[in-house]
Short mmCIF file of C-alpha atoms and ligand atoms in Angstrom, two decimals:
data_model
loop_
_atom_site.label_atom_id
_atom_site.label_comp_id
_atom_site.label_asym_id
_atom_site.label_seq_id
_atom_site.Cartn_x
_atom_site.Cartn_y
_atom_site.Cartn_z
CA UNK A 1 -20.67 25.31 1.44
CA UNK A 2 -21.43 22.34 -1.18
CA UNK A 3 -19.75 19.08 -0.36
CA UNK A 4 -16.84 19.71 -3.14
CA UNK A 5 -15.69 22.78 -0.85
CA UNK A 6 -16.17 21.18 2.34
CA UNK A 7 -14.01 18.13 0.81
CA UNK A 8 -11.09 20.93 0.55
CA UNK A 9 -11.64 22.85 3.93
CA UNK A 10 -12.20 19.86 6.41
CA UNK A 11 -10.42 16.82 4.79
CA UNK A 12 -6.83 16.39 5.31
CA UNK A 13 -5.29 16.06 1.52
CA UNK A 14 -2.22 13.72 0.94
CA UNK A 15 -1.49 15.52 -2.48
CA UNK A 16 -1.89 19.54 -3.91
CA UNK A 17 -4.17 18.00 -6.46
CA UNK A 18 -6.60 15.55 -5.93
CA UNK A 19 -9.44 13.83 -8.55
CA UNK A 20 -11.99 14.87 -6.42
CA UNK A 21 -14.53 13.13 -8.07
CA UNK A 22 -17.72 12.58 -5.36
CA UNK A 23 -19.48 8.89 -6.13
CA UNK A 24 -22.83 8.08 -5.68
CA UNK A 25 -21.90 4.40 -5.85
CA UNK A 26 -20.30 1.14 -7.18
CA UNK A 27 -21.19 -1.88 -7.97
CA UNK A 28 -19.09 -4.50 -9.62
CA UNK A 29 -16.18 -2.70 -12.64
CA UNK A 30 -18.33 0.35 -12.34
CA UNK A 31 -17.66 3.51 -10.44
CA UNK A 32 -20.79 6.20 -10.75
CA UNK A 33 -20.30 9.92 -9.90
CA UNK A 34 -23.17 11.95 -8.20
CA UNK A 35 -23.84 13.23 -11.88
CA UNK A 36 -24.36 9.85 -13.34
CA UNK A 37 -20.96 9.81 -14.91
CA UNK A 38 -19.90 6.20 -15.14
CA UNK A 39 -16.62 4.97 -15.23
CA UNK A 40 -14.96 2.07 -15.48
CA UNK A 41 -12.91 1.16 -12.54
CA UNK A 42 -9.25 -0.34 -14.21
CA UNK A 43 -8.10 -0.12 -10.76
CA UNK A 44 -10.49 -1.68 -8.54
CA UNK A 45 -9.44 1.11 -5.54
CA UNK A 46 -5.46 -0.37 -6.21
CA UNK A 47 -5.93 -3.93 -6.36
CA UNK A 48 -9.03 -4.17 -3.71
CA UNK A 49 -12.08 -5.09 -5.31
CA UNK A 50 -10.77 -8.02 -6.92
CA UNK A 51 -13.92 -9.41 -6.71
CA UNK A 52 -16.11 -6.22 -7.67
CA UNK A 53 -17.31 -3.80 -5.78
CA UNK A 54 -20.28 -4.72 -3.66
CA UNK A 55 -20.53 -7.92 -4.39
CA UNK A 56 -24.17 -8.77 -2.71
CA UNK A 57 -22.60 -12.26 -0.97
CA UNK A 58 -19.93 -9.96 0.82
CA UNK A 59 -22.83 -7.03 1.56
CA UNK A 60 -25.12 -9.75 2.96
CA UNK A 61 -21.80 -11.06 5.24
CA UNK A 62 -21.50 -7.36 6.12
CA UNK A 63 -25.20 -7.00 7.08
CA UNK A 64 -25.35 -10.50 8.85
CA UNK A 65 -22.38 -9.78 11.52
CA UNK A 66 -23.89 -6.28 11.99
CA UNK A 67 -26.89 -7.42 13.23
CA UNK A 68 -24.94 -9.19 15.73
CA UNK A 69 -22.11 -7.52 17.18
CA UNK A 70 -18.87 -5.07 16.31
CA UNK A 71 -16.13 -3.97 18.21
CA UNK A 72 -16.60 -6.07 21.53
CA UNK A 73 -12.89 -6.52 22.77
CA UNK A 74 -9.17 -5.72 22.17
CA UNK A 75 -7.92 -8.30 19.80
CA UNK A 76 -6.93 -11.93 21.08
CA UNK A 77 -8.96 -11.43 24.25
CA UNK A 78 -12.12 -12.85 23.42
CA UNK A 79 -13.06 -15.57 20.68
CA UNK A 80 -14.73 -13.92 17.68
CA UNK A 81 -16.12 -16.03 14.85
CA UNK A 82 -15.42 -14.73 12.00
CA UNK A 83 -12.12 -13.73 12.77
CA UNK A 84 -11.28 -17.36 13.69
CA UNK A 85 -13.48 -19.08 11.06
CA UNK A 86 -11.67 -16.50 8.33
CA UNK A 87 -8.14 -17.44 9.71
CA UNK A 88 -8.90 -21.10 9.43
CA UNK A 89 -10.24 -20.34 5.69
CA UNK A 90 -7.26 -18.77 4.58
CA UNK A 91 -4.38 -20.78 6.79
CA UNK A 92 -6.39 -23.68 4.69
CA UNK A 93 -5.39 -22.29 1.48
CA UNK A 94 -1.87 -21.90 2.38
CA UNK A 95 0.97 -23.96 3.01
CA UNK A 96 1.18 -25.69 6.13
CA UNK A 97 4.14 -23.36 7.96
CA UNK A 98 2.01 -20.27 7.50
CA UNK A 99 -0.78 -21.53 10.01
CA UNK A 100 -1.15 -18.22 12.32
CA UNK A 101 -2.77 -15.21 11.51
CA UNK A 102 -2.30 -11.86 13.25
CA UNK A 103 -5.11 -9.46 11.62
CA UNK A 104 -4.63 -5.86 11.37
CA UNK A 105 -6.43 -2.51 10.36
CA UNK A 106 -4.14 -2.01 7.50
CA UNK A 107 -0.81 -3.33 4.99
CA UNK A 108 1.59 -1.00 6.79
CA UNK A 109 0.42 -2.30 10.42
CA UNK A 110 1.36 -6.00 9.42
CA UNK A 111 4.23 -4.62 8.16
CA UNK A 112 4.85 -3.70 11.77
CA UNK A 113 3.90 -6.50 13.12
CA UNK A 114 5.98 -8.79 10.80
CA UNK A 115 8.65 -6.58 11.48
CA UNK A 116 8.21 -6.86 15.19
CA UNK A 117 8.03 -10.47 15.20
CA UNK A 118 11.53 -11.06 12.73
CA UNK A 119 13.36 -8.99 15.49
CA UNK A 120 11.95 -10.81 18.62
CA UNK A 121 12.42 -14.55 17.21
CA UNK A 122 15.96 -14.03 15.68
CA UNK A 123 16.93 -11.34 18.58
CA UNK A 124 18.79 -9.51 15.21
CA UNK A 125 17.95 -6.00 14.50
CA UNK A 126 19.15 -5.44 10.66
CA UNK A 127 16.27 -5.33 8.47
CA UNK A 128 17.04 -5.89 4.66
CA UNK A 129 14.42 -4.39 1.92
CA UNK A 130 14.61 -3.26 -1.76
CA UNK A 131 14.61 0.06 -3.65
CA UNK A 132 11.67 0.60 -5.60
CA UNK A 133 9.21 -1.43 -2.64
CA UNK A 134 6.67 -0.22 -0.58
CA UNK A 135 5.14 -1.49 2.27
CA UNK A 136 3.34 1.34 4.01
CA UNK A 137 3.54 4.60 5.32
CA UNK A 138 3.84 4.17 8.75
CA UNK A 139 7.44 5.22 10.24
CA UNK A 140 8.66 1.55 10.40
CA UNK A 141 7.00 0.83 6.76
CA UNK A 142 8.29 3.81 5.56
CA UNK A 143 11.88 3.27 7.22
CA UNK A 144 12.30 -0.17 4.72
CA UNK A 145 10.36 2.14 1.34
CA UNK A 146 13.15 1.95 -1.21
CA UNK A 147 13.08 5.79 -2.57
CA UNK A 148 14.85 8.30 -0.24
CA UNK A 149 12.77 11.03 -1.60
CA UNK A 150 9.93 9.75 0.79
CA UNK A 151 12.07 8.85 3.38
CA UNK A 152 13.96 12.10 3.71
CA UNK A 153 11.46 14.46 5.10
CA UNK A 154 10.91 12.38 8.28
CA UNK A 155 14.50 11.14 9.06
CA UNK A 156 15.08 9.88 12.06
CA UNK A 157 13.66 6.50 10.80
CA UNK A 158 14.33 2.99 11.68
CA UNK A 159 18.00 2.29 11.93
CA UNK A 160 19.81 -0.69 10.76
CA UNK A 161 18.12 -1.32 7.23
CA UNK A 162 19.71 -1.98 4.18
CA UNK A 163 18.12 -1.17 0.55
CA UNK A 164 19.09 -3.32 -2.02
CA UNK A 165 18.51 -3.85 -5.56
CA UNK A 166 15.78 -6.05 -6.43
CA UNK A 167 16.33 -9.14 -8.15
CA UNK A 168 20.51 -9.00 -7.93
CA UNK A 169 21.96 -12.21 -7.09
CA UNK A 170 24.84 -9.94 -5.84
CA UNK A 171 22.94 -8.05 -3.07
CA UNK A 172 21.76 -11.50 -1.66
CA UNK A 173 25.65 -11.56 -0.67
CA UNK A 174 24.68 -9.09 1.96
CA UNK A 175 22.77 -11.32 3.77
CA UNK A 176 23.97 -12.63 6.69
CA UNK A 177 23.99 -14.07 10.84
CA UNK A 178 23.06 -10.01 11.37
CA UNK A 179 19.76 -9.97 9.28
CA UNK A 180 16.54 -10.85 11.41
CA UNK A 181 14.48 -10.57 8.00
CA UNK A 182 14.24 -9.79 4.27
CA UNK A 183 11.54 -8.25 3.53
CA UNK A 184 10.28 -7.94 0.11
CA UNK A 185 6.89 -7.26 -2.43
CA UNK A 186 6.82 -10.92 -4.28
CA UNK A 187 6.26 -8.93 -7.15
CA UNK A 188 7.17 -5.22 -6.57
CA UNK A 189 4.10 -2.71 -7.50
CA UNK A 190 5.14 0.50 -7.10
CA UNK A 191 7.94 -0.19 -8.77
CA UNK A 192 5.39 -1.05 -11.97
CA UNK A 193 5.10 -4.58 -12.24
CA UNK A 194 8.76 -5.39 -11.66
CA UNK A 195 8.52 -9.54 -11.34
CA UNK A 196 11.92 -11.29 -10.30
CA UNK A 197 13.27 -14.08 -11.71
CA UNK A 198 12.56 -17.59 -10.66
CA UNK A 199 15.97 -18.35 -9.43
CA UNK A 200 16.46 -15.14 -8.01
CA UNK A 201 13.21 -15.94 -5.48
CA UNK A 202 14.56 -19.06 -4.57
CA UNK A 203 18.34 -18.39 -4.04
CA UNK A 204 16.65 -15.66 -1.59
CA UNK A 205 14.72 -18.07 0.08
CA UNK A 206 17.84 -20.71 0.29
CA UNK A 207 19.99 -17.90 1.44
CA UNK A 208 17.67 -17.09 4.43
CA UNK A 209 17.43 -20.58 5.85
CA UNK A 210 21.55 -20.99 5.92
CA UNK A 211 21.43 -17.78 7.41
CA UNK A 212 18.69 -18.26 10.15
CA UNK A 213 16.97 -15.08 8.68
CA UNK A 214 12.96 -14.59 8.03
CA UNK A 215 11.70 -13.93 4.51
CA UNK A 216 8.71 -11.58 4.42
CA UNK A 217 6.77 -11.28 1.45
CA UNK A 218 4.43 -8.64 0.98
CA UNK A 219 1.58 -10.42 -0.68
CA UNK A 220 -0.44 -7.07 -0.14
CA UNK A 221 -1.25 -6.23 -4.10
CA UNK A 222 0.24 -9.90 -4.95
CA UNK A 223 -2.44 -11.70 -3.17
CA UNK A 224 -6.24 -13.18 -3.84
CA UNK A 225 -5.87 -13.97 -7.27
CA UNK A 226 -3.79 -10.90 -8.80
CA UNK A 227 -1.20 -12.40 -10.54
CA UNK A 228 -3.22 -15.51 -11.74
CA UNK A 229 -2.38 -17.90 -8.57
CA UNK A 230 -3.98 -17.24 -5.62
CA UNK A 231 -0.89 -16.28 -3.64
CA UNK A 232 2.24 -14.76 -5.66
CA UNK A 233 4.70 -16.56 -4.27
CA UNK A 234 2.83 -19.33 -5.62
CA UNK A 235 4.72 -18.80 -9.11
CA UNK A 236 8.15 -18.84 -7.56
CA UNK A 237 7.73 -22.56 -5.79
CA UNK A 238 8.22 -21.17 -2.73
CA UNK A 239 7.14 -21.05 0.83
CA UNK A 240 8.19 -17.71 2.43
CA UNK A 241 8.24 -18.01 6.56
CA UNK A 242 5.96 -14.89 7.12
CA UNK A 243 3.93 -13.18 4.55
CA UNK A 244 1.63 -9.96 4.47
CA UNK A 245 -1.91 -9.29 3.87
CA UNK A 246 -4.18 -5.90 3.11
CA UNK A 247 -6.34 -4.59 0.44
CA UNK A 248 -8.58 -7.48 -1.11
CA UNK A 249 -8.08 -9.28 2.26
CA UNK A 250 -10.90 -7.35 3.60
CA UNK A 251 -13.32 -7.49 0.88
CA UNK A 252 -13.65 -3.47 0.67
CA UNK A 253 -13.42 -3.17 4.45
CA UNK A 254 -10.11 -2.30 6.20
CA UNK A 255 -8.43 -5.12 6.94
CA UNK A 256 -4.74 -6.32 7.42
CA UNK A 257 -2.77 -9.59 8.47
CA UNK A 258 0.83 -11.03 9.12
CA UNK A 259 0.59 -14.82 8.56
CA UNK A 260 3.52 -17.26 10.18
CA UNK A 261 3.81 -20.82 11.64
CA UNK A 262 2.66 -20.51 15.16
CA UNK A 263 5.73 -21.70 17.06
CA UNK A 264 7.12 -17.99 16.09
CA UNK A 265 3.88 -16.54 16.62
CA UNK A 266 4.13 -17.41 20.05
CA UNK A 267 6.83 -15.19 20.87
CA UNK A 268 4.37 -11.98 20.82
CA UNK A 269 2.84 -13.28 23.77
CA UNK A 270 5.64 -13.22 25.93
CA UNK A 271 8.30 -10.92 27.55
CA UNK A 272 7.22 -9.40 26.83
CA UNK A 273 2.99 -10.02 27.29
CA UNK A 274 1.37 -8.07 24.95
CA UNK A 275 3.95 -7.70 22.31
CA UNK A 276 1.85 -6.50 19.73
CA UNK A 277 -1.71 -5.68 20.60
CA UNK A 278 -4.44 -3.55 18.52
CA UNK A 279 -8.16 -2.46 19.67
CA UNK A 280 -9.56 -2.92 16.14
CA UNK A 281 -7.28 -5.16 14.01
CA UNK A 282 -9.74 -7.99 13.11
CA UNK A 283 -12.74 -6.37 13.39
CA UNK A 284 -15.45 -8.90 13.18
CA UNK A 285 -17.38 -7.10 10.26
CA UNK A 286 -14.15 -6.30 8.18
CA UNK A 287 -13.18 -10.47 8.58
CA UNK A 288 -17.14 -11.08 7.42
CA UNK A 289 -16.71 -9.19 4.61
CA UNK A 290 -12.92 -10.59 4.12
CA UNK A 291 -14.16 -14.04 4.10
CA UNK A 292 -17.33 -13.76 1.94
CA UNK A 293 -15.15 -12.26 -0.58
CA UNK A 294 -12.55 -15.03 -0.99
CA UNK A 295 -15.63 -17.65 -0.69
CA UNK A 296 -16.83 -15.78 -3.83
CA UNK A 297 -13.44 -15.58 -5.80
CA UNK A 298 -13.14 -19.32 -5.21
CA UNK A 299 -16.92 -20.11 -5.80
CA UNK A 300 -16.87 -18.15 -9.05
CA UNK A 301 -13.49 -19.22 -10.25
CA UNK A 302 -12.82 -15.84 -10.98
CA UNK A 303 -9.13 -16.74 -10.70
CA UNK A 304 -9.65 -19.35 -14.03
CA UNK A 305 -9.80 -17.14 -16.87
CA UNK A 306 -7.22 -14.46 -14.97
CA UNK A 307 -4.31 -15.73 -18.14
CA UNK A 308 -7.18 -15.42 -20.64
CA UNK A 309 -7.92 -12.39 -19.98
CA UNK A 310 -3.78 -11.12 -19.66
CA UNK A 311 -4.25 -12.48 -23.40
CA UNK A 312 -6.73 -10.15 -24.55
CA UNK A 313 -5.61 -6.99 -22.84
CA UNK A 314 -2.44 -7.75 -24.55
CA UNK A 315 -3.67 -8.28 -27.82
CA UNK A 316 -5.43 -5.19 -27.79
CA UNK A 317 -3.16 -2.59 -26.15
CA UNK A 318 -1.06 -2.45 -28.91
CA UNK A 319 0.23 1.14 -30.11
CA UNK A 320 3.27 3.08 -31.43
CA UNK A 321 3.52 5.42 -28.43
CA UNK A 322 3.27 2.60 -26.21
CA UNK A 323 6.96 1.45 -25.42
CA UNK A 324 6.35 -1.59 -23.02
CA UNK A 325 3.45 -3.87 -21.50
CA UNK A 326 4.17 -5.75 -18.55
CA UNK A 327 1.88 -7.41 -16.88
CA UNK A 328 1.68 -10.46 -14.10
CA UNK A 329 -2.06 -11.81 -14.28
CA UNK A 330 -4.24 -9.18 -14.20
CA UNK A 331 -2.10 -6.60 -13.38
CA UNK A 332 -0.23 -4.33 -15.64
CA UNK A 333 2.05 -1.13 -16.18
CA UNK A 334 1.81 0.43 -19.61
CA UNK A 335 4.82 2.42 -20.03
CA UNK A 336 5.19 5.75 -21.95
CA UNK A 337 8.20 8.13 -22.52
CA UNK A 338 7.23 10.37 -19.90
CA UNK A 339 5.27 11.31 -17.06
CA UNK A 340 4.09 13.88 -18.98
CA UNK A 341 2.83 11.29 -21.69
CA UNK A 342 1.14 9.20 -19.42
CA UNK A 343 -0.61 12.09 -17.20
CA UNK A 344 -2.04 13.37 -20.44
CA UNK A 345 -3.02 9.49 -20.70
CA UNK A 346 -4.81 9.20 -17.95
CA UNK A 347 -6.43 12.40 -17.48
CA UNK A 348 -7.71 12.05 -20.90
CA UNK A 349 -8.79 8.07 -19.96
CA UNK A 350 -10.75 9.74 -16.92
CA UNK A 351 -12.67 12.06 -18.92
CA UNK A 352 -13.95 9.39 -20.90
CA UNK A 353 -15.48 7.74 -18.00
CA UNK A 354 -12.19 5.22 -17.22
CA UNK A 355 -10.36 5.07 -13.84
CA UNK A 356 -6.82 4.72 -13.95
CA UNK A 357 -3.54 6.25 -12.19
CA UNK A 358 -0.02 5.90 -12.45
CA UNK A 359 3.16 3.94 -10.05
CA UNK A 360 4.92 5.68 -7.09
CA UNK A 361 8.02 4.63 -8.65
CA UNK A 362 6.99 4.37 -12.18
CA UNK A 363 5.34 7.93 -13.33
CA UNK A 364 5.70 7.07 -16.64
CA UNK A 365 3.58 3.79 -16.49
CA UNK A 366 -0.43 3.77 -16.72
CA UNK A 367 -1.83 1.36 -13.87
CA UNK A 368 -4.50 -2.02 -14.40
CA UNK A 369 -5.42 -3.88 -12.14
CA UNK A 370 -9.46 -3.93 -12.42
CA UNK A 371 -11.86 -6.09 -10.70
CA UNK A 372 -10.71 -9.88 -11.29
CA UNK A 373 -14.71 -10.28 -12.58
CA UNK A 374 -13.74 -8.06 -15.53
CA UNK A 375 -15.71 -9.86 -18.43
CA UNK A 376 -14.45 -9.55 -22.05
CA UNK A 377 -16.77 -6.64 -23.22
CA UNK A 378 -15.24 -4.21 -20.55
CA UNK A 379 -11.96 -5.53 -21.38
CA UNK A 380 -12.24 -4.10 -25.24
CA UNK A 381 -14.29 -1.05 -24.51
CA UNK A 382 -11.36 -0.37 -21.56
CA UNK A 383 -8.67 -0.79 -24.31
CA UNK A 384 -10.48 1.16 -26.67
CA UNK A 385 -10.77 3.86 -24.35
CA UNK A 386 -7.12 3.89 -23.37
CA UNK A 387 -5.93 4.29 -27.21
CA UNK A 388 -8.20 7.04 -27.58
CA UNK A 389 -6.68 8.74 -24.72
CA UNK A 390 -3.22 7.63 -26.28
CA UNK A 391 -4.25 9.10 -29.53
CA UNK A 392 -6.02 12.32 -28.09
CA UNK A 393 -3.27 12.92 -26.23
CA UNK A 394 -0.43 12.52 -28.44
CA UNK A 395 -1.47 13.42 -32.28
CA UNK A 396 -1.03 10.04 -33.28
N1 PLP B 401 2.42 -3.11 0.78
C1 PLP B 401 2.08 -2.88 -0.49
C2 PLP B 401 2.70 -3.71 -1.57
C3 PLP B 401 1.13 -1.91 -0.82
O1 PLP B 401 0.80 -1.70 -2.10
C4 PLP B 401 0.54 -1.16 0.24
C5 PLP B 401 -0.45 -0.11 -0.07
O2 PLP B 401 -0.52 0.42 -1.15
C6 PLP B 401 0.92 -1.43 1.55
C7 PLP B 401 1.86 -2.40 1.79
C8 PLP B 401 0.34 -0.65 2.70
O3 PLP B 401 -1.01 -0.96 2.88
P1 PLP B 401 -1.99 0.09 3.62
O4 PLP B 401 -2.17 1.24 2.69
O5 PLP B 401 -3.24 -0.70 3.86
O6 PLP B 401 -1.32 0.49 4.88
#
């Protein structure tokens, strides 16, 4: 059996059709197949590679901690370096109330754990999240995922959450002395780019301090430079009291984290002991890797010409079948009319050696969110690619 037939016999498949495309490797904004197609990666693996794929600071980091030691201990129990010199690197960059990090394998598993943690320091149980979010797949992620046509299928789930609409002033009314947490995407994904208002973030915020409730954000796509700040809650002025990590956070390697002031941390460590433990959570190559690749989005400034570059993809994804750009940083949706539209879209994009996908909640909207080292000559040969496929795929 060749490797393509293998792929459908022995792997487990999450969908009826996948790309099945086999790579050889990537480096940087470039994916290669193991027939020397190239393509250019205009998702980064969804918002992971933000600072290119195999960068060689974050393979040497990788290569350096390997050579000393992996999995040793359960999480907590001994002192690993670079899980405690990467926690002190990123509680640096963040406000001073979010000074304790809890790593994980994965975004849904600090979902968990943030969840966890809400219920134990209010000693509440309602959990309030949006329609249109997603925070995992897990069975307490997927409990809060705002579409009930995921949910449904695996019912019984969490009880005692509430979906809301996103950015309503009116479902912040439901908030109340019952809520442990709010949990939210500071910028909902899945949803296509869906930013809230200003006010909206901070009457949230306001509304969870008279209420004694936590606000989550899920900083999982948002963080490391996405949306042109380093954090996304960055553009709403303010400080949310636990937030989530994943995807760029490990540099290419699996790694998660729930981030709070330590005074609530605390409470996992009693009654009861061990209230959230994991064996590999913080795995001392995935936090080398993690922290070589912020050192290099900082060191290259890759987050400086983020709005420059917005500019340009703007300027040049301009055409009549297109009927919306949003974007936040470098990270948009391009909407069509249809599903339909936009499959043709992107199956055409692929072809012509260009990685792209569509939203979980937004089929009709082509996904970017490339490499943050994107320079300006991929940018136009990307666009010019994409109105090909638009004009390929729709006569026009
Ligand atoms: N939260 C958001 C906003 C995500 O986009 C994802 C993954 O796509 C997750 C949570 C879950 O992360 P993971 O797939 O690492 O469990």
């Amino acid at each position: 059996m060749n490797q393509r037939e293998l792929f459908f016999k022995n792997i487990a498949q999450t969908s009826t059709s996948p790309l099945a495309i086999e790579i050889e490797k990537a480096k940087d904004c470039l994916l290669t197949d193991i027939n020397k197609k190239k393509y250019i990666d205009l998702i980064g693996g969804i918002s992971v590679a933000n600072t290119g794929h195999c960068h060689p600071e974050v393979i040497k980091a990788i290569k350096k901690q390997l050579a000393a030691y992996l999995h040793v201990m359960v999480y907590g129990e001994f002192i690993e370096s670079p899980q405690v010199q990467y926690a002190k690197q990123l509680t640096d960059l963040l406000p001073l109330s979010l000074n304790s990090v809890f790593f994980t394998n994965s975004g849904a598993e600090a979902t968990e754990g943030a969840m966890k943690l809400a219920k134990k320091v209010t000693n509440r149980t309602q959990i309030i999240a949006f329609n249109k979010s997603y925070h995992g797949s897990t069975q307490g992620a997927l409990s809060i995922m705002g579409d009930e046509y995921w949910r449904n299928a695996f019912r019984p789930l969490l009880p005692d959450v509430l979906h809301l609409e996103y950015n309503s002033f009116k479902s912040l009314e439901h908030i109340t002395e019952k809520t442990a947490c709010v949990i939210a995407e500071t910028i909902q994904a899945e949803a296509g780019i869906i930013a809230p208002s200003k006010e909206w973030m901070q009457v949230l915020q306001k509304k969870c301090n008279e209420k004694g409730t936590l606000l989550i954000l899920d900083e999982i796509q948002t963080g490391f430079g996405r949306t042109g700040k380093l954090w996304g809650f960055e553009n709403f002025d303010i400080v949310p009291d636990i937030i989530l990590l994943g995807k760029a956070l490990g540099g290419g390697m699996p790694l998660g984290a729930f981030i709070a002031d330590k005074k609530l941390m605390n409470q996992l460590a009693e009654n009861p002991v061990l209230g959230h433990i994991t064996t590999f959570g913080g795995h001392p190559v995935c936090c080398a890797a993690g922290m070589a690749a912020l050192k290099v989005l900082l060191e290259e400034k890759l987050i400086d010409s983020i709005y420059e570059k917005e500019k340009l993809f703007h300027s040049l994804l301009v055409h009549p079948k297109i009927k919306a750009v949003r974007s936040c940083g470098l990270w948009f949706a391009i909407e069509f009319d249809s599903f339909e539209t936009n499959k043709k879209i992107i199956d055409s994009c692929i072809k012509n050696g260009l990685m792209t996908d569509w939203f979980l909640f937004a089929p009709n909207c082509l996904r970017i969110s490339p490499p943050l080292c994107i320079n300006e000559k991929t940018i136009i040969k990307s666009c010019k690619k994409i109105i090909k496929a638009i004009k390929q795929s729709t006569k026009i």
